[in-house]
mmCIF file of C-alpha atoms in Angstrom:
data_model
loop_
_atom_site.group_PDB
_atom_site.id
_atom_site.type_symbol
_atom_site.label_atom_id
_atom_site.label_comp_id
_atom_site.label_asym_id
_atom_site.label_seq_id
_atom_site.Cartn_x
_atom_site.Cartn_y
_atom_site.Cartn_z
ATOM 1 C CA MET A 1 39.271 187.736 65.346
ATOM 2 C CA ASN A 2 36.364 189.731 64.009
ATOM 3 C CA LEU A 3 35.941 188.515 60.342
ATOM 4 C CA SER A 4 33.273 189.648 57.978
ATOM 5 C CA ALA A 5 30.864 187.153 56.347
ATOM 6 C CA THR A 6 32.769 187.361 53.084
ATOM 7 C CA GLU A 7 36.114 186.484 54.731
ATOM 8 C CA LYS A 8 34.603 183.584 56.408
ATOM 9 C CA SER A 9 33.222 182.172 53.177
ATOM 10 C CA GLU A 10 36.517 182.432 51.423
ATOM 11 C CA ARG A 11 38.322 180.786 54.250
ATOM 12 C CA LEU A 12 35.846 177.940 54.400
ATOM 13 C CA ALA A 13 36.154 177.453 50.601
ATOM 14 C CA GLN A 14 39.988 177.079 50.979
ATOM 15 C CA ASN A 15 39.429 174.279 53.537
ATOM 16 C CA VAL A 16 37.056 172.220 51.532
ATOM 17 C CA ILE A 17 38.604 169.198 49.919
ATOM 18 C CA ASP A 18 37.709 168.157 46.452
ATOM 19 C CA ILE A 19 36.914 164.462 46.886
ATOM 20 C CA ARG A 20 36.181 163.850 43.244
ATOM 21 C CA PRO A 21 39.607 162.361 42.483
ATOM 22 C CA PHE A 22 39.091 159.785 45.273
ATOM 23 C CA ARG A 23 35.606 158.479 44.268
ATOM 24 C CA GLY A 24 37.039 155.116 43.312
ATOM 25 C CA GLY A 25 38.980 154.780 46.536
ATOM 26 C CA TRP A 26 36.101 154.820 49.147
ATOM 27 C CA PRO A 27 37.193 151.696 50.810
ATOM 28 C CA LEU A 28 40.640 153.122 51.523
ATOM 29 C CA ILE A 29 39.011 156.284 52.987
ATOM 30 C CA VAL A 30 36.759 154.179 55.155
ATOM 31 C CA LEU A 31 39.688 152.098 56.454
ATOM 32 C CA LEU A 32 41.689 155.168 57.213
ATOM 33 C CA ALA A 33 38.793 156.686 59.107
ATOM 34 C CA VAL A 34 38.267 153.599 61.224
ATOM 35 C CA THR A 35 42.078 153.398 61.919
ATOM 36 C CA LEU A 36 42.242 157.038 62.951
ATOM 37 C CA SER A 37 39.122 156.674 65.060
ATOM 38 C CA GLY A 38 40.901 153.835 66.973
ATOM 39 C CA CYS A 39 44.076 155.924 67.630
ATOM 40 C CA GLY A 40 42.551 157.521 70.561
ATOM 41 C CA ASP A 41 41.425 154.234 72.312
ATOM 42 C CA LYS A 42 43.505 152.947 75.361
ATOM 43 C CA PRO A 43 45.044 149.290 75.074
ATOM 44 C CA PRO A 44 43.143 146.723 77.043
ATOM 45 C CA PRO A 45 44.713 145.770 80.356
ATOM 46 C CA GLN A 46 46.921 142.641 80.501
ATOM 47 C CA ALA A 47 45.827 139.644 82.706
ATOM 48 C CA ALA A 48 47.919 139.104 85.798
ATOM 49 C CA ALA A 49 50.735 136.434 85.292
ATOM 50 C CA GLY A 50 50.115 133.252 87.325
ATOM 51 C CA PRO A 51 52.694 131.251 89.285
ATOM 52 C CA PRO A 52 55.502 129.844 87.219
ATOM 53 C CA PRO A 53 55.251 126.111 86.304
ATOM 54 C CA VAL A 54 57.924 123.849 87.728
ATOM 55 C CA THR A 55 58.572 120.093 87.759
ATOM 56 C CA VAL A 56 58.961 118.521 91.166
ATOM 57 C CA ALA A 57 59.879 114.959 92.245
ATOM 58 C CA GLN A 58 60.415 113.276 95.574
ATOM 59 C CA PRO A 59 64.006 111.970 96.248
ATOM 60 C CA THR A 60 64.648 108.334 95.098
ATOM 61 C CA LYS A 61 65.301 106.105 97.954
ATOM 62 C CA ARG A 62 67.365 102.936 97.619
ATOM 63 C CA THR A 63 70.328 100.876 99.076
ATOM 64 C CA VAL A 64 73.697 102.258 97.849
ATOM 65 C CA THR A 65 77.329 101.648 98.574
ATOM 66 C CA ASP A 66 80.016 104.349 98.532
ATOM 67 C CA TRP A 67 83.030 103.834 96.331
ATOM 68 C CA ASP A 68 86.493 105.509 96.548
ATOM 69 C CA GLU A 69 88.077 106.245 93.161
ATOM 70 C CA PHE A 70 91.854 106.041 92.248
ATOM 71 C CA THR A 71 94.017 106.279 89.283
ATOM 72 C CA GLY A 72 95.852 102.956 88.649
ATOM 73 C CA ARG A 73 98.257 101.294 86.219
ATOM 74 C CA PHE A 74 98.078 97.704 84.992
ATOM 75 C CA GLU A 75 101.102 95.399 85.444
ATOM 76 C CA ALA A 76 101.595 91.808 84.458
ATOM 77 C CA VAL A 77 101.313 89.091 87.131
ATOM 78 C CA GLU A 78 104.349 87.461 85.669
ATOM 79 C CA GLU A 79 107.000 89.119 83.659
ATOM 80 C CA VAL A 80 110.354 87.462 82.468
ATOM 81 C CA GLN A 81 113.389 88.912 80.667
ATOM 82 C CA VAL A 82 114.688 86.072 78.581
ATOM 83 C CA ARG A 83 118.403 86.043 78.581
ATOM 84 C CA ALA A 84 121.058 83.782 77.209
ATOM 85 C CA ARG A 85 122.467 81.313 79.839
ATOM 86 C CA VAL A 86 125.430 80.244 77.610
ATOM 87 C CA GLY A 87 127.488 82.166 75.111
ATOM 88 C CA GLY A 88 127.600 81.524 71.387
ATOM 89 C CA PHE A 89 126.231 82.272 68.039
ATOM 90 C CA VAL A 90 122.546 82.457 67.426
ATOM 91 C CA THR A 91 121.484 79.914 64.734
ATOM 92 C CA SER A 92 117.762 80.423 64.602
ATOM 93 C CA VAL A 93 114.782 82.378 66.094
ATOM 94 C CA GLU A 94 111.831 80.238 66.595
ATOM 95 C CA PHE A 95 109.007 82.708 67.424
ATOM 96 C CA ARG A 96 106.955 85.403 65.705
ATOM 97 C CA ASP A 97 107.317 88.844 67.232
ATOM 98 C CA GLY A 98 104.374 89.655 69.486
ATOM 99 C CA ALA A 99 102.877 86.191 69.413
ATOM 100 C CA PHE A 100 101.528 84.139 72.347
ATOM 101 C CA VAL A 101 103.814 81.470 73.518
ATOM 102 C CA GLY A 102 103.271 78.660 75.934
ATOM 103 C CA THR A 103 105.522 77.358 78.799
ATOM 104 C CA GLY A 104 108.435 75.331 77.207
ATOM 105 C CA ASP A 105 108.057 76.693 73.644
ATOM 106 C CA LEU A 106 111.336 77.056 71.820
ATOM 107 C CA LEU A 107 112.449 80.703 71.291
ATOM 108 C CA TYR A 108 116.154 80.718 70.292
ATOM 109 C CA VAL A 109 118.767 78.118 69.251
ATOM 110 C CA ILE A 110 122.397 78.758 69.973
ATOM 111 C CA ASP A 111 125.196 76.856 68.258
ATOM 112 C CA ALA A 112 125.733 73.856 70.544
ATOM 113 C CA ARG A 113 128.716 72.193 68.910
ATOM 114 C CA PRO A 114 131.361 73.731 71.278
ATOM 115 C CA PHE A 115 129.469 72.417 74.341
ATOM 116 C CA GLU A 116 128.910 68.932 72.730
ATOM 117 C CA ALA A 117 132.651 68.676 72.485
ATOM 118 C CA VAL A 118 133.159 69.703 76.115
ATOM 119 C CA ALA A 119 130.514 67.140 77.065
ATOM 120 C CA GLU A 120 132.470 64.304 75.202
ATOM 121 C CA GLN A 121 135.619 65.330 77.082
ATOM 122 C CA ALA A 122 133.888 65.245 80.352
ATOM 123 C CA ASP A 123 132.439 61.868 79.522
ATOM 124 C CA GLY A 124 135.910 60.493 78.850
ATOM 125 C CA GLN A 125 137.206 61.941 82.110
ATOM 126 C CA LEU A 126 134.428 60.288 83.951
ATOM 127 C CA ALA A 127 135.247 56.919 82.338
ATOM 128 C CA ASP A 128 138.951 57.277 83.290
ATOM 129 C CA ALA A 129 137.928 58.209 86.919
ATOM 130 C CA ARG A 130 135.635 55.205 87.174
ATOM 131 C CA ALA A 131 138.397 52.925 85.919
ATOM 132 C CA LYS A 132 140.901 54.275 88.479
ATOM 133 C CA GLY A 133 138.383 53.813 91.183
ATOM 134 C CA GLU A 134 137.769 50.237 90.290
ATOM 135 C CA LEU A 135 141.532 49.570 90.296
ATOM 136 C CA ALA A 136 141.910 51.361 93.710
ATOM 137 C CA LYS A 137 139.064 49.117 95.144
ATOM 138 C CA ARG A 138 140.787 45.865 93.927
ATOM 139 C CA GLU A 139 144.083 47.044 95.445
ATOM 140 C CA LEU A 140 142.401 47.745 98.698
ATOM 141 C CA ASP A 141 140.700 44.259 98.762
ATOM 142 C CA ARG A 142 144.016 42.471 98.124
ATOM 143 C CA GLY A 143 145.616 44.647 100.844
ATOM 144 C CA LEU A 144 142.933 43.685 103.378
ATOM 145 C CA THR A 145 143.540 39.956 102.582
ATOM 146 C CA LEU A 146 147.207 40.144 102.810
ATOM 147 C CA VAL A 147 147.324 42.153 106.009
ATOM 148 C CA GLN A 148 145.582 39.105 107.749
ATOM 149 C CA THR A 149 148.751 37.045 106.979
ATOM 150 C CA SER A 150 151.070 39.987 107.706
ATOM 151 C CA ALA A 151 152.136 39.882 104.124
ATOM 152 C CA VAL A 152 151.698 43.609 103.992
ATOM 153 C CA SER A 153 151.738 46.246 106.672
ATOM 154 C CA GLU A 154 148.698 48.357 107.957
ATOM 155 C CA SER A 155 150.329 51.468 106.387
ATOM 156 C CA VAL A 156 150.092 49.926 102.987
ATOM 157 C CA VAL A 157 146.382 49.222 103.504
ATOM 158 C CA ASP A 158 145.818 52.778 104.696
ATOM 159 C CA GLN A 159 147.491 54.110 101.530
ATOM 160 C CA ARG A 160 145.224 51.912 99.347
ATOM 161 C CA ARG A 161 142.268 53.009 101.204
ATOM 162 C CA GLN A 162 143.139 56.713 100.639
ATOM 163 C CA ALA A 163 143.831 55.956 96.890
ATOM 164 C CA LEU A 164 140.271 54.496 96.648
ATOM 165 C CA GLN A 165 138.706 57.557 98.243
ATOM 166 C CA ALA A 166 140.656 59.883 95.929
ATOM 167 C CA ALA A 167 139.511 57.815 92.915
ATOM 168 C CA LYS A 168 135.930 58.290 94.155
ATOM 169 C CA ALA A 169 136.296 61.903 94.511
ATOM 170 C CA ALA A 170 137.856 62.239 90.945
ATOM 171 C CA GLU A 171 134.821 60.217 89.694
ATOM 172 C CA MET A 172 132.451 62.636 91.324
ATOM 173 C CA GLN A 173 134.275 65.657 89.802
ATOM 174 C CA ALA A 174 134.175 64.069 86.402
ATOM 175 C CA SER A 175 130.497 63.327 86.668
ATOM 176 C CA GLY A 176 129.765 66.883 87.733
ATOM 177 C CA ALA A 177 131.812 68.155 84.760
ATOM 178 C CA LEU A 178 129.673 66.037 82.522
ATOM 179 C CA LYS A 179 126.439 67.195 83.913
ATOM 180 C CA ALA A 180 127.539 70.881 83.513
ATOM 181 C CA ALA A 181 128.476 70.162 79.901
ATOM 182 C CA GLN A 182 125.118 68.517 79.339
ATOM 183 C CA LEU A 183 123.246 71.508 80.939
ATOM 184 C CA ASN A 184 125.072 73.859 78.715
ATOM 185 C CA ILE A 185 123.983 71.862 75.653
ATOM 186 C CA GLU A 186 120.396 72.090 76.923
ATOM 187 C CA PHE A 187 120.770 75.825 77.531
ATOM 188 C CA THR A 188 121.557 76.464 73.890
ATOM 189 C CA HIS A 189 117.873 75.744 73.273
ATOM 190 C CA VAL A 190 116.292 78.898 74.902
ATOM 191 C CA ILE A 191 112.676 78.044 75.940
ATOM 192 C CA ALA A 192 109.901 80.107 77.308
ATOM 193 C CA PRO A 193 109.771 79.871 81.163
ATOM 194 C CA ILE A 194 106.073 81.090 81.310
ATOM 195 C CA GLY A 195 103.247 81.373 78.918
ATOM 196 C CA GLY A 196 102.175 84.800 77.668
ATOM 197 C CA ARG A 197 102.749 87.433 74.888
ATOM 198 C CA VAL A 198 106.230 87.596 73.765
ATOM 199 C CA SER A 199 107.949 90.864 72.728
ATOM 200 C CA ARG A 200 110.029 91.258 69.571
ATOM 201 C CA HIS A 201 113.345 89.440 69.147
ATOM 202 C CA LEU A 202 116.238 91.609 70.211
ATOM 203 C CA VAL A 203 119.042 89.419 68.761
ATOM 204 C CA SER A 204 119.080 88.233 65.103
ATOM 205 C CA VAL A 205 120.501 85.097 63.606
ATOM 206 C CA GLY A 206 124.316 85.185 63.416
ATOM 207 C CA ASN A 207 124.925 87.495 66.437
ATOM 208 C CA LEU A 208 127.211 86.426 69.162
ATOM 209 C CA VAL A 209 125.479 86.452 72.698
ATOM 210 C CA GLN A 210 127.031 86.342 76.057
ATOM 211 C CA GLY A 211 126.075 83.768 78.677
ATOM 212 C CA SER A 212 125.041 84.429 82.231
ATOM 213 C CA ASP A 213 128.579 83.567 83.484
ATOM 214 C CA ALA A 214 129.860 86.570 81.426
ATOM 215 C CA GLY A 215 128.055 89.318 83.295
ATOM 216 C CA GLY A 216 124.280 88.748 83.345
ATOM 217 C CA GLY A 217 123.720 87.278 79.834
ATOM 218 C CA THR A 218 122.554 88.932 76.649
ATOM 219 C CA LEU A 219 118.796 90.015 76.641
ATOM 220 C CA LEU A 220 117.052 88.146 73.991
ATOM 221 C CA THR A 221 113.326 89.161 74.519
ATOM 222 C CA SER A 222 110.666 89.446 77.292
ATOM 223 C CA ILE A 223 107.375 87.746 78.036
ATOM 224 C CA VAL A 224 104.448 88.998 79.996
ATOM 225 C CA SER A 225 101.381 87.086 81.217
ATOM 226 C CA LEU A 226 97.941 88.699 80.498
ATOM 227 C CA ASP A 227 95.316 86.805 82.342
ATOM 228 C CA PRO A 228 94.754 87.626 85.014
ATOM 229 C CA ILE A 229 96.441 91.060 85.309
ATOM 230 C CA TYR A 230 97.272 93.334 88.224
ATOM 231 C CA ILE A 231 96.338 96.957 88.651
ATOM 232 C CA TYR A 232 98.251 99.044 91.187
ATOM 233 C CA PHE A 233 96.840 102.255 92.645
ATOM 234 C CA ASP A 234 97.863 104.650 95.439
ATOM 235 C CA MET A 235 95.424 105.462 98.218
ATOM 236 C CA ASP A 236 95.776 108.878 99.919
ATOM 237 C CA GLU A 237 96.250 109.043 103.643
ATOM 238 C CA ALA A 238 92.756 110.617 104.365
ATOM 239 C CA THR A 239 90.954 107.706 102.591
ATOM 240 C CA TYR A 240 93.079 105.230 104.421
ATOM 241 C CA LEU A 241 92.290 106.685 107.769
ATOM 242 C CA LYS A 242 88.583 106.852 106.857
ATOM 243 C CA ASN A 243 88.470 103.171 105.883
ATOM 244 C CA ASN A 244 90.509 102.189 108.910
ATOM 245 C CA ARG A 245 87.946 103.902 111.077
ATOM 246 C CA LEU A 246 85.008 102.296 109.418
ATOM 247 C CA TYR A 247 86.775 98.947 109.828
ATOM 248 C CA PHE A 248 87.061 99.383 113.637
ATOM 249 C CA GLU A 249 83.370 100.471 113.734
ATOM 250 C CA GLY A 250 82.369 97.309 111.954
ATOM 251 C CA LYS A 251 81.001 99.229 108.938
ATOM 252 C CA ARG A 252 83.539 98.097 106.289
ATOM 253 C CA PRO A 253 85.650 94.940 105.847
ATOM 254 C CA SER A 254 89.368 95.420 105.668
ATOM 255 C CA SER A 255 91.084 94.805 102.382
ATOM 256 C CA ARG A 256 93.979 93.020 104.179
ATOM 257 C CA GLU A 257 91.575 90.433 105.583
ATOM 258 C CA ASN A 258 89.009 90.278 102.739
ATOM 259 C CA ALA A 259 89.172 90.367 98.991
ATOM 260 C CA ASN A 260 87.126 93.529 98.705
ATOM 261 C CA PRO A 261 85.581 94.162 95.236
ATOM 262 C CA VAL A 262 86.876 96.769 92.809
ATOM 263 C CA GLN A 263 85.445 98.102 89.629
ATOM 264 C CA VAL A 264 87.728 99.333 86.836
ATOM 265 C CA THR A 265 87.061 102.001 84.141
ATOM 266 C CA LEU A 266 89.402 102.025 81.130
ATOM 267 C CA VAL A 267 90.485 105.255 79.319
ATOM 268 C CA GLY A 268 87.664 106.463 77.176
ATOM 269 C CA GLU A 269 84.843 104.560 79.023
ATOM 270 C CA THR A 270 82.098 106.218 80.970
ATOM 271 C CA LYS A 271 81.315 103.367 83.324
ATOM 272 C CA PRO A 272 83.235 100.358 84.919
ATOM 273 C CA SER A 273 83.718 97.469 82.414
ATOM 274 C CA HIS A 274 85.859 95.074 84.600
ATOM 275 C CA ASP A 275 85.496 93.684 88.053
ATOM 276 C CA GLY A 276 88.170 92.429 90.430
ATOM 277 C CA LYS A 277 89.352 91.974 93.915
ATOM 278 C CA VAL A 278 91.945 93.570 96.103
ATOM 279 C CA ASN A 279 94.751 91.135 96.864
ATOM 280 C CA PHE A 280 97.537 93.273 98.436
ATOM 281 C CA LEU A 281 97.958 96.415 100.580
ATOM 282 C CA ASP A 282 101.491 97.523 101.339
ATOM 283 C CA ASN A 283 102.868 97.592 104.880
ATOM 284 C CA ARG A 284 103.652 101.350 105.068
ATOM 285 C CA LEU A 285 102.696 104.682 103.410
ATOM 286 C CA ASP A 286 105.211 106.244 100.967
ATOM 287 C CA VAL A 287 106.797 109.179 102.849
ATOM 288 C CA SER A 288 107.406 111.101 99.616
ATOM 289 C CA THR A 289 103.795 111.041 98.460
ATOM 290 C CA GLY A 290 101.869 110.159 101.618
ATOM 291 C CA THR A 291 99.944 107.300 99.800
ATOM 292 C CA LEU A 292 99.539 103.606 100.398
ATOM 293 C CA ARG A 293 100.217 101.333 97.537
ATOM 294 C CA GLY A 294 97.360 98.804 96.790
ATOM 295 C CA ARG A 295 96.778 96.049 94.231
ATOM 296 C CA ALA A 296 93.853 94.408 92.680
ATOM 297 C CA VAL A 297 93.737 91.323 90.375
ATOM 298 C CA ILE A 298 91.481 91.509 87.309
ATOM 299 C CA PRO A 299 90.293 88.740 85.032
ATOM 300 C CA ASN A 300 91.435 89.386 81.466
ATOM 301 C CA LYS A 301 90.055 86.540 79.348
ATOM 302 C CA ASP A 302 90.053 88.374 76.107
ATOM 303 C CA PHE A 303 93.652 89.855 76.653
ATOM 304 C CA SER A 304 92.198 93.285 75.820
ATOM 305 C CA ILE A 305 94.180 94.827 78.683
ATOM 306 C CA LEU A 306 97.900 95.364 78.285
ATOM 307 C CA PRO A 307 100.539 96.070 80.949
ATOM 308 C CA GLY A 308 101.211 99.728 81.232
ATOM 309 C CA GLN A 309 97.647 100.930 80.571
ATOM 310 C CA PHE A 310 95.878 103.391 82.935
ATOM 311 C CA GLY A 311 92.585 102.785 84.517
ATOM 312 C CA ARG A 312 90.198 104.273 87.131
ATOM 313 C CA VAL A 313 89.802 101.976 90.162
ATOM 314 C CA ARG A 314 86.705 102.188 92.272
ATOM 315 C CA LEU A 315 87.188 100.534 95.757
ATOM 316 C CA ILE A 316 84.286 99.846 98.093
ATOM 317 C CA GLY A 317 84.179 102.622 100.649
ATOM 318 C CA SER A 318 81.390 101.671 102.939
ATOM 319 C CA ALA A 319 78.758 99.064 103.879
ATOM 320 C CA PRO A 320 75.392 99.179 102.029
ATOM 321 C CA TYR A 321 73.010 101.790 103.435
ATOM 322 C CA GLU A 322 69.640 103.468 102.716
ATOM 323 C CA ALA A 323 70.102 106.760 100.934
ATOM 324 C CA LEU A 324 68.163 109.558 99.159
ATOM 325 C CA LEU A 325 69.278 110.455 95.732
ATOM 326 C CA LEU A 326 68.515 113.418 93.325
ATOM 327 C CA PRO A 327 69.661 114.351 89.783
ATOM 328 C CA ASP A 328 72.499 116.676 89.681
ATOM 329 C CA THR A 329 70.410 119.216 87.745
ATOM 330 C CA ALA A 330 68.256 119.694 90.894
ATOM 331 C CA ILE A 331 71.254 120.976 92.893
ATOM 332 C CA ALA A 332 72.253 124.588 93.031
ATOM 333 C CA THR A 333 75.146 126.366 94.498
ATOM 334 C CA ASP A 334 74.827 129.356 96.995
ATOM 335 C CA GLN A 335 78.306 130.602 97.465
ATOM 336 C CA SER A 336 80.003 127.838 99.409
ATOM 337 C CA ARG A 337 76.758 125.782 100.050
ATOM 338 C CA LYS A 338 74.893 123.340 98.008
ATOM 339 C CA ILE A 339 71.129 123.811 98.078
ATOM 340 C CA VAL A 340 67.881 122.364 96.655
ATOM 341 C CA PHE A 341 64.588 124.178 96.180
ATOM 342 C CA VAL A 342 61.650 122.461 97.929
ATOM 343 C CA VAL A 343 57.998 123.251 97.426
ATOM 344 C CA LYS A 344 56.145 123.470 100.703
ATOM 345 C CA GLU A 345 52.478 122.574 101.183
ATOM 346 C CA ASP A 346 51.313 126.075 100.322
ATOM 347 C CA ASP A 347 53.276 125.854 96.985
ATOM 348 C CA THR A 348 55.895 128.402 98.149
ATOM 349 C CA VAL A 349 59.514 127.727 97.369
ATOM 350 C CA GLU A 350 62.067 127.122 100.159
ATOM 351 C CA ALA A 351 65.867 126.891 99.799
ATOM 352 C CA ARG A 352 67.218 123.853 101.634
ATOM 353 C CA PRO A 353 71.040 123.382 102.233
ATOM 354 C CA VAL A 354 72.161 119.882 101.778
ATOM 355 C CA ILE A 355 75.186 117.791 102.259
ATOM 356 C CA LEU A 356 76.018 115.675 99.190
ATOM 357 C CA GLY A 357 77.647 112.342 98.601
ATOM 358 C CA PRO A 358 78.951 110.442 95.556
ATOM 359 C CA LEU A 359 77.117 109.643 92.387
ATOM 360 C CA ASP A 360 75.337 106.319 92.158
ATOM 361 C CA GLU A 361 73.858 105.175 88.784
ATOM 362 C CA GLY A 362 73.662 108.841 87.584
ATOM 363 C CA LEU A 363 72.060 110.158 90.777
ATOM 364 C CA ARG A 364 73.652 112.214 93.492
ATOM 365 C CA VAL A 365 73.478 110.891 97.015
ATOM 366 C CA VAL A 366 72.085 113.503 99.596
ATOM 367 C CA ARG A 367 73.503 112.681 102.973
ATOM 368 C CA GLU A 368 71.682 115.486 105.009
ATOM 369 C CA GLY A 369 69.014 118.132 104.414
ATOM 370 C CA LEU A 370 66.239 116.227 102.855
ATOM 371 C CA LYS A 371 63.272 114.031 103.740
ATOM 372 C CA ALA A 372 61.820 111.251 101.585
ATOM 373 C CA GLU A 373 58.461 113.071 101.241
ATOM 374 C CA ASP A 374 60.009 116.422 100.175
ATOM 375 C CA ARG A 375 58.938 117.799 96.798
ATOM 376 C CA VAL A 376 62.122 119.008 95.121
ATOM 377 C CA ILE A 377 62.177 121.211 91.991
ATOM 378 C CA VAL A 378 64.057 119.266 89.345
ATOM 379 C CA ASP A 379 63.144 121.450 86.359
ATOM 380 C CA GLY A 380 62.489 125.159 86.108
ATOM 381 C CA LEU A 381 64.972 126.411 88.695
ATOM 382 C CA GLN A 382 65.623 129.553 86.795
ATOM 383 C CA ARG A 383 61.977 130.608 87.270
ATOM 384 C CA VAL A 384 61.701 130.316 91.013
ATOM 385 C CA ARG A 385 62.258 132.793 93.839
ATOM 386 C CA VAL A 386 62.526 131.871 97.533
ATOM 387 C CA GLY A 387 59.080 132.533 99.265
ATOM 388 C CA ALA A 388 57.241 132.919 95.904
ATOM 389 C CA LYS A 389 54.484 130.554 94.840
ATOM 390 C CA VAL A 390 54.860 128.120 91.936
ATOM 391 C CA SER A 391 52.636 125.765 89.964
ATOM 392 C CA PRO A 392 54.240 122.338 90.674
ATOM 393 C CA HIS A 393 53.795 119.321 88.281
ATOM 394 C CA ALA A 394 55.030 115.841 89.062
ATOM 395 C CA ALA A 395 57.953 114.588 87.021
ATOM 396 C CA PRO A 396 57.164 111.475 84.934
ATOM 397 C CA ALA A 397 58.279 108.180 86.449
ATOM 398 C CA ALA A 398 61.756 107.037 85.288
ATOM 399 C CA PRO A 399 61.880 103.714 83.545
ATOM 400 C CA ALA A 400 63.294 100.821 85.498
ATOM 401 C CA ALA A 401 66.925 99.984 84.826
ATOM 402 C CA PRO A 402 67.482 96.714 83.134
ATOM 403 C CA PRO A 403 69.173 93.965 85.208
ATOM 404 C CA GLY A 404 72.939 94.102 85.277
ATOM 405 C CA ASN A 405 73.107 97.743 84.384
ATOM 406 C CA LYS A 406 74.332 98.905 87.799
ATOM 407 C CA THR A 407 77.496 100.808 87.792
#
């Protein structure tokens, strides 16, 4: 520790830095000095964070109607399986597969020559029966004249009367046989019993078909009507009981007594595109499924819907009533409850449990838990805590929906 003056001088000389090589770099040295001088300074304190901003809106109030939704399948109002009524060889097919046909349009032609021959034979038998009937009538007239002079006995007159009756019966039989033969000739021209879209031809020219008297008749094709069209749906027992209760309370008309409206959404659509009316409810529930079969009739002017398609059926489920509505984004889940976050007068957040209803025009019906004047957080839910303050900002007003856009 005790150093002589000479040793101190030598040590000081060792610590001196020769700055001659850095004479051209004075700016760098000054910058380094300023930087080193600031290393010992403390960072400035951060400003305290304010309440998080959120977007709030009051519930929308309007008149709504509840709808019950079911899965349905379309079926034709009229459907006919066209079968041969007489047997024979097919001579021509008169329709294009899949085309529209009208009532009475010709579909098939069956060889009619055998039936024409039978008709000629029946016509001859009818002429013979009529001739015999005229002869029997003349014989009876002569007998009635002769019996007055006792030229013939009463028994002869009775025999002639019986012969006339037999001749009339034979004439009726021959007439019936002729009509049957003429019907068979008519049946060789197979016509469309209804108008609609025809299927493909199942029998080609030259094939032998069996008539209806030979075990049902050969199936030739089928025809379905398209406008209007039915949609069948199955209503669960709980919905049936709910609607039944509303009917007895006078809050909903019965579909048995009124043509309640329905809305149908086709596969791939996001909103209903067809309107119709209920025109049938079954008289009992299916014991295997616990459902009640219903049916609605839907106009199909453009023939775009085909039998066998699926659709979602919305059936009116209540009378119109005033309701509060919110966007689904404003609703959170707390375990088994649905909640919304309400901003109180002091700008603190309160969690409010709610009971929800169905969607109506993109908004969720809130049945219980809200008031019309409540400020509900609709954006910024992730930034709020119950009891903490927030900075609320009113949501921009939604544009009015164009007329006819209600779903």
